[in-house]
Amino acid sequence: MPTIFFYGPELEREKKRELIDSFTRSASKATGIAPSAFVVYLLPTSPEEVGVGGKLLTDRQRDGK
Amino acid sequence: MPTIFFYGPELEREKKRELIDSFTRSASKATGIAPSAFVVYLLPTSPEEVGVGGKLLTDRQRDGK
Amino acid sequence: MPTIFFYGPELEREKKRELIDSFTRSASKATGIAPSAFVVYLLPTSPEEVGVGGKLLTDRQRDGK
Amino acid sequence: MPTIFFYGPELEREKKRELIDSFTRSASKATGIAPSAFVVYLLPTSPEEVGVGGKLLTDRQRDGK
Amino acid sequence: MPTIFFYGPELEREKKRELIDSFTRSASKATGIAPSAFVVYLLPTSPEEVGVGGKLLTDRQRDGK
Amino acid sequence: MPTIFFYGPELEREKKRELIDSFTRSASKATGIAPSAFVVYLLPTSPEEVGVGGKLLTDRQRDGK
């Protein structure tokens, strides 16, 4: 029962479906484990809660980086 | 200072108390470490953010799986 | 398909069995979800990789804390 | 800079390459973020450290489940 | 591309900036890797979702512990 | 009891001490919580288990990226 966590931007429902489907198929193919055994967690992170290169993502985006 | 993470459905407060208590007692017993050293994080996950068997949990629940 | 992560000391196999069993039963009872849906990861952490109160756990243990 | 964690069986190097490539392409497509921004962690978990349905995975595999 | 996760109380924006900056500088210094390669996730946890010593943090705070 | 996870390269013991100390002091200052309440996990990740920009880190390092 492998498990996949995705920390990234909030997605629309249709994009979530695509991502869960493609992650599961890729991982099933690489491991030889049936798709039914996979669990995927999509954990949306706000630019207010992420730092990249020492800067808050909100600030980087405002500054056009 | 062991740490336990629970990714699962949102729970009522009384259920949270029970889960934190039982997780901590079980882990204290298995490790021989005092209950005071344990931290438990209950991380509620929405069916909109979880995929099982390649499908969004919301869709599976709607389809009666 | 809820998921539980345990970051703590390495355990003997029999203790692992007990911990997986008790975590799963507790979480099943609190959530009303069948035990078969739960996955537990026991992630052993060495005292060389843990800090408590700003000190490496190895150093704290040597100093009798 | 989204981040993907995969908890699953140890893989051969070529399978790791495939999985990192396909996870990154899928996530880039779903989010519209450039592939260069993605980090993937493959965290191999031993059947000795995983519980499914309340049983140690090692025991389940031995019993043919 | 190292990654840092912080599970703790919700912070004001200025405190988030300070924490991201100091975590990144500390980790860059210890590893010799450029600050630009680091990602930090600040994951706010409510006292309603944390257990310490077997008790819900909300209850401990109410009881003055 | 906030918790910090660091996924990055294996470090020498003295660097681990520095990192645990500086993470804890930074986080204590930003939150106003005593240093004694913080737990830090240093989770070493091999270049064989990390993907950046869709490539295995081992391969990127060999290619001088």
Tab-separated table of C-alpha atoms in Angstrom:
chain	number	residue	atom	x	y	z
A	1	MET	CA	0.000	0.000	0.000
A	2	PRO	CA	2.333	2.743	-1.157
A	3	THR	CA	1.510	6.341	-0.372
A	4	ILE	CA	2.179	9.550	-2.311
A	5	PHE	CA	2.114	13.066	-0.870
A	6	PHE	CA	1.944	16.149	-3.061
A	7	TYR	CA	2.688	19.534	-1.485
A	8	GLY	CA	1.811	22.154	-4.063
A	9	PRO	CA	-0.718	24.736	-5.173
A	10	GLU	CA	-4.460	24.288	-4.770
A	11	LEU	CA	-5.879	22.696	-7.930
A	12	GLU	CA	-9.270	22.595	-9.620
A	13	ARG	CA	-11.152	19.352	-9.209
A	14	GLU	CA	-10.498	18.155	-12.742
A	15	LYS	CA	-6.757	18.726	-12.319
A	16	LYS	CA	-6.845	16.786	-9.048
A	17	ARG	CA	-8.452	13.868	-10.857
A	18	GLU	CA	-5.780	13.929	-13.557
A	19	LEU	CA	-2.949	14.131	-11.050
A	20	ILE	CA	-4.242	11.278	-8.876
A	21	ASP	CA	-4.787	9.144	-11.946
A	22	SER	CA	-1.373	9.794	-13.473
A	23	PHE	CA	0.560	9.474	-10.183
A	24	THR	CA	-1.165	6.166	-9.497
A	25	ARG	CA	-0.578	4.749	-12.966
A	26	SER	CA	3.087	5.803	-12.985
A	27	ALA	CA	3.710	4.330	-9.558
A	28	SER	CA	1.827	1.134	-10.344
A	29	LYS	CA	3.906	0.671	-13.487
A	30	ALA	CA	7.232	1.319	-11.718
A	31	THR	CA	6.482	-0.955	-8.767
A	32	GLY	CA	4.339	-3.697	-10.306
A	33	ILE	CA	1.760	-3.137	-7.539
A	34	ALA	CA	-1.942	-2.898	-8.485
A	35	PRO	CA	-3.377	0.654	-8.750
A	36	SER	CA	-6.000	-0.213	-6.119
A	37	ALA	CA	-3.284	-0.286	-3.444
A	38	PHE	CA	-2.168	3.336	-3.854
A	39	VAL	CA	-3.215	6.298	-1.752
A	40	VAL	CA	-2.458	9.879	-2.849
A	41	TYR	CA	-2.711	12.934	-0.604
A	42	LEU	CA	-2.889	16.343	-2.286
A	43	LEU	CA	-1.858	18.821	0.391
A	44	PRO	CA	-2.479	22.356	-0.841
A	45	THR	CA	0.068	24.892	0.387
A	46	SER	CA	-0.537	28.620	0.309
A	47	PRO	CA	2.197	31.010	-0.924
A	48	GLU	CA	1.838	32.463	2.589
A	49	GLU	CA	3.220	29.218	4.047
A	50	VAL	CA	6.062	28.420	1.673
A	51	GLY	CA	9.588	29.766	1.554
A	52	VAL	CA	11.864	29.442	-1.455
A	53	GLY	CA	15.463	30.598	-1.402
A	54	GLY	CA	14.930	32.132	2.035
A	55	LYS	CA	11.973	34.307	0.953
A	56	LEU	CA	8.245	33.933	1.537
A	57	LEU	CA	6.689	32.804	-1.742
A	58	THR	CA	4.098	35.610	-1.534
A	59	ASP	CA	6.928	38.144	-1.509
A	60	ARG	CA	8.768	36.475	-4.389
A	61	GLN	CA	5.624	36.401	-6.522
A	62	ARG	CA	4.915	40.083	-5.795
A	63	ASP	CA	8.489	40.894	-6.831
A	64	GLY	CA	8.036	38.982	-10.067
A	65	LYS	CA	10.442	36.149	-9.302
B	1	MET	CA	10.194	12.472	21.913
B	2	PRO	CA	8.463	10.255	19.373
B	3	THR	CA	5.938	11.782	17.017
B	4	ILE	CA	2.765	10.340	15.483
B	5	PHE	CA	0.954	11.727	12.422
B	6	PHE	CA	-2.591	10.724	11.556
B	7	TYR	CA	-3.914	11.573	8.076
B	8	GLY	CA	-7.610	10.805	8.098
B	9	PRO	CA	-11.113	12.217	8.305
B	10	GLU	CA	-12.037	15.193	10.463
B	11	LEU	CA	-13.164	13.973	13.893
B	12	GLU	CA	-15.363	15.340	16.665
B	13	ARG	CA	-13.473	16.661	19.649
B	14	GLU	CA	-14.306	13.706	21.875
B	15	LYS	CA	-13.033	11.275	19.227
B	16	LYS	CA	-9.832	13.307	18.941
B	17	ARG	CA	-9.307	12.988	22.686
B	18	GLU	CA	-9.812	9.220	22.522
B	19	LEU	CA	-7.458	8.817	19.576
B	20	ILE	CA	-4.667	10.906	21.112
B	21	ASP	CA	-5.024	9.040	24.376
B	22	SER	CA	-5.004	5.570	22.832
B	23	PHE	CA	-2.186	6.300	20.351
B	24	THR	CA	-0.053	7.669	23.173
B	25	ARG	CA	-0.710	4.777	25.545
B	26	SER	CA	-0.055	2.169	22.840
B	27	ALA	CA	3.177	3.835	21.763
B	28	SER	CA	4.349	4.352	25.327
B	29	LYS	CA	3.755	0.682	26.081
B	30	ALA	CA	5.571	-0.530	22.931
B	31	THR	CA	8.592	1.740	23.410
B	32	GLY	CA	8.895	1.992	27.182
B	33	ILE	CA	9.019	5.814	26.834
B	34	ALA	CA	6.848	7.948	29.168
B	35	PRO	CA	3.542	9.209	27.696
B	36	SER	CA	4.609	12.808	28.391
B	37	ALA	CA	7.215	12.576	25.615
B	38	PHE	CA	4.768	11.858	22.792
B	39	VAL	CA	3.341	14.351	20.315
B	40	VAL	CA	0.405	13.444	18.075
B	41	TYR	CA	-0.689	15.456	15.025
B	42	LEU	CA	-4.199	14.839	13.676
B	43	LEU	CA	-4.141	16.115	10.113
B	44	PRO	CA	-7.669	16.132	8.689
B	45	THR	CA	-7.834	15.356	4.987
B	46	SER	CA	-10.850	16.134	2.847
B	47	PRO	CA	-12.213	13.551	0.364
B	48	GLU	CA	-11.455	16.312	-2.165
B	49	GLU	CA	-7.725	15.905	-1.462
B	50	VAL	CA	-7.339	12.151	-1.285
B	51	GLY	CA	-7.001	9.610	-4.065
B	52	VAL	CA	-7.542	5.884	-3.591
B	53	GLY	CA	-6.936	3.387	-6.373
B	54	GLY	CA	-6.380	6.228	-8.818
B	55	LYS	CA	-9.724	7.932	-8.130
B	56	LEU	CA	-10.595	11.035	-6.134
B	57	LEU	CA	-12.203	9.875	-2.879
B	58	THR	CA	-15.152	12.232	-3.456
B	59	ASP	CA	-15.887	10.449	-6.721
B	60	ARG	CA	-15.546	6.989	-5.182
B	61	GLN	CA	-17.915	7.875	-2.337
B	62	ARG	CA	-20.474	9.274	-4.781
B	63	ASP	CA	-20.242	6.048	-6.768
B	64	GLY	CA	-20.832	4.020	-3.625
B	65	LYS	CA	-17.383	2.411	-3.441
C	1	MET	CA	-7.662	4.932	3.529
C	2	PRO	CA	-6.210	6.775	6.512
C	3	THR	CA	-2.484	6.691	7.106
C	4	ILE	CA	-0.467	6.747	10.332
C	5	PHE	CA	3.235	7.636	10.619
C	6	PHE	CA	5.255	6.817	13.699
C	7	TYR	CA	8.678	8.485	14.102
C	8	GLY	CA	10.350	6.827	17.070
C	9	PRO	CA	12.930	4.313	18.210
C	10	GLU	CA	13.656	1.081	16.374
C	11	LEU	CA	11.459	-1.696	17.808
C	12	GLU	CA	11.645	-5.484	17.968
C	13	ARG	CA	9.364	-7.288	15.567
C	14	GLU	CA	6.870	-8.327	18.220
C	15	LYS	CA	6.559	-4.740	19.447
C	16	LYS	CA	6.006	-3.579	15.856
C	17	ARG	CA	3.155	-6.068	15.532
C	18	GLU	CA	1.567	-4.821	18.756
C	19	LEU	CA	1.903	-1.180	17.764
C	20	ILE	CA	0.443	-1.672	14.276
C	21	ASP	CA	-2.429	-3.671	15.722
C	22	SER	CA	-3.266	-1.193	18.474
C	23	PHE	CA	-2.894	1.918	16.271
C	24	THR	CA	-5.179	0.368	13.685
C	25	ARG	CA	-7.830	-0.736	16.164
C	26	SER	CA	-7.846	2.659	17.915
C	27	ALA	CA	-8.117	4.562	14.651
C	28	SER	CA	-10.781	2.242	13.292
C	29	LYS	CA	-12.846	2.715	16.439
C	30	ALA	CA	-12.499	6.525	16.408
C	31	THR	CA	-13.304	6.914	12.706
C	32	GLY	CA	-15.757	4.066	12.074
C	33	ILE	CA	-13.608	2.984	9.098
C	34	ALA	CA	-12.762	-0.721	8.682
C	35	PRO	CA	-9.290	-1.794	9.921
C	36	SER	CA	-8.455	-3.107	6.438
C	37	ALA	CA	-8.287	0.487	5.132
C	38	PHE	CA	-5.458	1.629	7.430
C	39	VAL	CA	-1.778	1.854	6.578
C	40	VAL	CA	0.845	2.379	9.283
C	41	TYR	CA	4.458	3.408	8.641
C	42	LEU	CA	6.975	2.826	11.438
C	43	LEU	CA	9.878	5.129	10.638
C	44	PRO	CA	12.784	4.370	12.964
C	45	THR	CA	14.835	7.421	13.918
C	46	SER	CA	18.313	7.183	15.366
C	47	PRO	CA	19.315	9.338	18.382
C	48	GLU	CA	21.947	10.655	15.946
C	49	GLU	CA	19.200	12.223	13.840
C	50	VAL	CA	16.893	13.683	16.475
C	51	GLY	CA	17.138	16.932	18.387
C	52	VAL	CA	15.192	17.657	21.556
C	53	GLY	CA	15.314	21.037	23.261
C	54	GLY	CA	18.048	22.153	20.864
C	55	LYS	CA	20.400	19.239	21.663
C	56	LEU	CA	21.233	16.104	19.716
C	57	LEU	CA	19.465	13.185	21.420
C	58	THR	CA	22.735	11.214	21.531
C	59	ASP	CA	24.292	14.002	23.585
C	60	ARG	CA	21.299	14.273	25.910
C	61	GLN	CA	21.301	10.529	26.556
C	62	ARG	CA	25.054	10.527	27.277
C	63	ASP	CA	24.504	13.378	29.748
C	64	GLY	CA	21.765	11.407	31.495
C	65	LYS	CA	18.867	13.651	30.491
D	1	MET	CA	8.597	24.634	-5.720
D	2	PRO	CA	6.186	21.759	-5.187
D	3	THR	CA	7.391	18.623	-3.459
D	4	ILE	CA	6.384	14.978	-3.910
D	5	PHE	CA	7.019	12.174	-1.418
D	6	PHE	CA	6.727	8.522	-2.376
D	7	TYR	CA	6.613	5.919	0.407
D	8	GLY	CA	6.872	2.524	-1.243
D	9	PRO	CA	9.121	-0.402	-2.053
D	10	GLU	CA	12.800	-0.046	-2.879
D	11	LEU	CA	13.203	0.304	-6.664
D	12	GLU	CA	15.983	-0.363	-9.159
D	13	ARG	CA	17.742	2.735	-10.427
D	14	GLU	CA	16.071	2.677	-13.826
D	15	LYS	CA	12.629	2.459	-12.217
D	16	LYS	CA	13.522	5.404	-9.970
D	17	ARG	CA	14.420	7.446	-13.043
D	18	GLU	CA	11.115	6.590	-14.692
D	19	LEU	CA	9.094	7.399	-11.592
D	20	ILE	CA	10.807	10.761	-10.990
D	21	ASP	CA	10.357	11.675	-14.631
D	22	SER	CA	6.684	10.718	-14.820
D	23	PHE	CA	5.747	12.248	-11.445
D	24	THR	CA	7.418	15.496	-12.450
D	25	ARG	CA	5.820	15.661	-15.888
D	26	SER	CA	2.344	14.857	-14.517
D	27	ALA	CA	2.633	17.453	-11.775
D	28	SER	CA	4.050	20.074	-14.109
D	29	LYS	CA	1.165	19.528	-16.506
D	30	ALA	CA	-1.499	19.697	-13.772
D	31	THR	CA	-0.070	22.819	-12.123
D	32	GLY	CA	1.419	24.737	-15.042
D	33	ILE	CA	4.690	25.038	-13.097
D	34	ALA	CA	7.989	24.300	-14.886
D	35	PRO	CA	9.467	20.814	-14.275
D	36	SER	CA	12.675	22.395	-12.952
D	37	ALA	CA	10.789	23.536	-9.829
D	38	PHE	CA	9.805	20.046	-8.644
D	39	VAL	CA	11.543	17.937	-6.023
D	40	VAL	CA	10.700	14.251	-5.573
D	41	TYR	CA	11.719	12.146	-2.559
D	42	LEU	CA	11.590	8.358	-2.953
D	43	LEU	CA	11.469	7.003	0.585
D	44	PRO	CA	11.883	3.230	0.528
D	45	THR	CA	9.929	1.420	3.219
D	46	SER	CA	10.666	-2.141	4.266
D	47	PRO	CA	7.815	-4.666	4.747
D	48	GLU	CA	9.205	-4.825	8.301
D	49	GLU	CA	8.132	-1.218	8.868
D	50	VAL	CA	4.707	-1.139	7.252
D	51	GLY	CA	1.346	-2.256	8.587
D	52	VAL	CA	-1.690	-2.868	6.409
D	53	GLY	CA	-5.078	-3.744	7.862
D	54	GLY	CA	-3.525	-4.034	11.308
D	55	LYS	CA	-0.884	-6.595	10.283
D	56	LEU	CA	2.838	-6.251	9.644
D	57	LEU	CA	3.371	-6.393	5.880
D	58	THR	CA	6.047	-9.077	6.319
D	59	ASP	CA	3.471	-11.305	8.008
D	60	ARG	CA	0.830	-10.640	5.366
D	61	GLN	CA	3.246	-11.472	2.551
D	62	ARG	CA	4.308	-14.687	4.296
D	63	ASP	CA	0.631	-15.650	4.632
D	64	GLY	CA	0.081	-14.990	0.934
D	65	LYS	CA	-2.185	-11.983	1.300
E	1	MET	CA	17.202	20.819	-3.011
E	2	PRO	CA	16.734	20.203	0.714
E	3	THR	CA	13.318	20.677	2.233
E	4	ILE	CA	12.270	21.837	5.711
E	5	PHE	CA	8.855	21.285	7.307
E	6	PHE	CA	7.712	23.219	10.355
E	7	TYR	CA	4.646	21.972	12.240
E	8	GLY	CA	3.772	24.633	14.779
E	9	PRO	CA	1.476	27.518	15.666
E	10	GLU	CA	0.124	29.944	13.101
E	11	LEU	CA	2.485	32.927	12.820
E	12	GLU	CA	2.152	36.547	11.714
E	13	ARG	CA	3.574	37.276	8.302
E	14	GLU	CA	6.646	39.055	9.614
E	15	LYS	CA	7.471	36.093	11.878
E	16	LYS	CA	7.073	33.745	8.912
E	17	ARG	CA	9.591	35.823	6.972
E	18	GLU	CA	12.070	35.697	9.845
E	19	LEU	CA	11.664	31.944	10.293
E	20	ILE	CA	12.064	31.142	6.597
E	21	ASP	CA	15.113	33.365	6.410
E	22	SER	CA	16.806	31.940	9.500
E	23	PHE	CA	16.001	28.291	8.710
E	24	THR	CA	17.396	28.740	5.212
E	25	ARG	CA	20.573	30.484	6.333
E	26	SER	CA	21.232	27.910	9.070
E	27	ALA	CA	20.690	25.002	6.717
E	28	SER	CA	22.756	26.565	3.946
E	29	LYS	CA	25.637	27.111	6.362
E	30	ALA	CA	25.484	23.543	7.748
E	31	THR	CA	25.268	21.866	4.337
E	32	GLY	CA	27.288	24.181	2.109
E	33	ILE	CA	24.351	24.282	-0.334
E	34	ALA	CA	23.235	27.655	-1.765
E	35	PRO	CA	20.189	29.260	-0.072
E	36	SER	CA	18.353	29.326	-3.410
E	37	ALA	CA	18.014	25.521	-3.290
E	38	PHE	CA	15.996	25.386	-0.054
E	39	VAL	CA	12.243	25.066	0.283
E	40	VAL	CA	10.503	25.634	3.638
E	41	TYR	CA	6.918	24.628	4.411
E	42	LEU	CA	5.252	26.257	7.423
E	43	LEU	CA	2.358	23.983	8.312
E	44	PRO	CA	0.172	25.637	10.938
E	45	THR	CA	-1.365	23.223	13.421
E	46	SER	CA	-4.317	24.117	15.605
E	47	PRO	CA	-4.328	23.185	19.326
E	48	GLU	CA	-7.470	21.240	18.336
E	49	GLU	CA	-5.331	18.921	16.223
E	50	VAL	CA	-2.309	18.331	18.443
E	51	GLY	CA	-1.849	15.959	21.344
E	52	VAL	CA	0.931	16.277	23.894
E	53	GLY	CA	1.450	13.710	26.635
E	54	GLY	CA	-1.779	11.979	25.634
E	55	LYS	CA	-3.951	15.100	25.993
E	56	LEU	CA	-5.455	17.400	23.390
E	57	LEU	CA	-3.433	20.634	23.407
E	58	THR	CA	-6.649	22.690	23.736
E	59	ASP	CA	-7.422	20.869	26.979
E	60	ARG	CA	-3.894	21.260	28.331
E	61	GLN	CA	-3.906	24.999	27.608
E	62	ARG	CA	-7.295	25.415	29.295
E	63	ASP	CA	-5.933	23.585	32.347
E	64	GLY	CA	-2.931	25.898	32.441
E	65	LYS	CA	-0.307	23.313	31.548
F	1	MET	CA	5.569	21.013	21.046
F	2	PRO	CA	6.410	22.115	17.503
F	3	THR	CA	8.257	19.739	15.233
F	4	ILE	CA	10.793	20.401	12.476
F	5	PHE	CA	11.748	17.950	9.711
F	6	PHE	CA	14.862	18.428	7.588
F	7	TYR	CA	15.193	16.353	4.415
F	8	GLY	CA	18.693	16.894	3.129
F	9	PRO	CA	22.200	15.482	2.835
F	10	GLU	CA	23.832	13.379	5.534
F	11	LEU	CA	25.809	15.654	7.863
F	12	GLU	CA	28.765	15.223	10.209
F	13	ARG	CA	27.859	15.101	13.869
F	14	GLU	CA	29.113	18.599	14.618
F	15	LYS	CA	27.029	20.035	11.759
F	16	LYS	CA	23.983	18.200	13.075
F	17	ARG	CA	24.515	19.816	16.468
F	18	GLU	CA	24.756	23.257	14.887
F	19	LEU	CA	21.659	22.744	12.776
F	20	ILE	CA	19.517	21.447	15.645
F	21	ASP	CA	20.663	24.308	17.825
F	22	SER	CA	20.034	27.027	15.251
F	23	PHE	CA	16.680	25.631	14.063
F	24	THR	CA	15.489	25.421	17.652
F	25	ARG	CA	16.642	28.919	18.591
F	26	SER	CA	15.109	30.455	15.459
F	27	ALA	CA	11.803	28.696	15.969
F	28	SER	CA	11.695	29.495	19.674
F	29	LYS	CA	12.285	33.173	18.904
F	30	ALA	CA	9.603	33.309	16.185
F	31	THR	CA	6.959	31.485	18.227
F	32	GLY	CA	7.728	32.557	21.782
F	33	ILE	CA	7.721	28.881	22.824
F	34	ALA	CA	10.547	27.577	25.052
F	35	PRO	CA	13.383	25.728	23.246
F	36	SER	CA	12.743	22.649	25.402
F	37	ALA	CA	9.459	22.029	23.558
F	38	PHE	CA	10.987	21.608	20.095
F	39	VAL	CA	11.797	18.350	18.357
F	40	VAL	CA	13.944	18.268	15.216
F	41	TYR	CA	14.242	15.275	12.871
F	42	LEU	CA	17.193	15.216	10.470
F	43	LEU	CA	16.206	12.786	7.739
F	44	PRO	CA	19.198	12.107	5.488
F	45	THR	CA	18.289	11.567	1.853
F	46	SER	CA	20.643	9.924	-0.618
F	47	PRO	CA	21.122	11.424	-4.128
F	48	GLU	CA	19.834	7.997	-5.229
F	49	GLU	CA	16.446	8.808	-3.708
F	50	VAL	CA	15.930	12.414	-4.753
F	51	GLY	CA	14.704	13.848	-8.024
F	52	VAL	CA	15.157	17.470	-9.035
F	53	GLY	CA	13.683	18.895	-12.215
F	54	GLY	CA	12.602	15.398	-13.266
F	55	LYS	CA	16.105	13.884	-12.991
F	56	LEU	CA	17.650	11.610	-10.388
F	57	LEU	CA	20.035	13.738	-8.302
F	58	THR	CA	22.834	11.185	-8.824
F	59	ASP	CA	22.537	11.705	-12.570
F	60	ARG	CA	22.455	15.488	-12.294
F	61	GLN	CA	25.562	15.515	-10.083
F	62	ARG	CA	27.425	13.237	-12.509
F	63	ASP	CA	26.482	15.580	-15.345
F	64	GLY	CA	27.807	18.535	-13.374
F	65	LYS	CA	24.497	20.275	-12.790
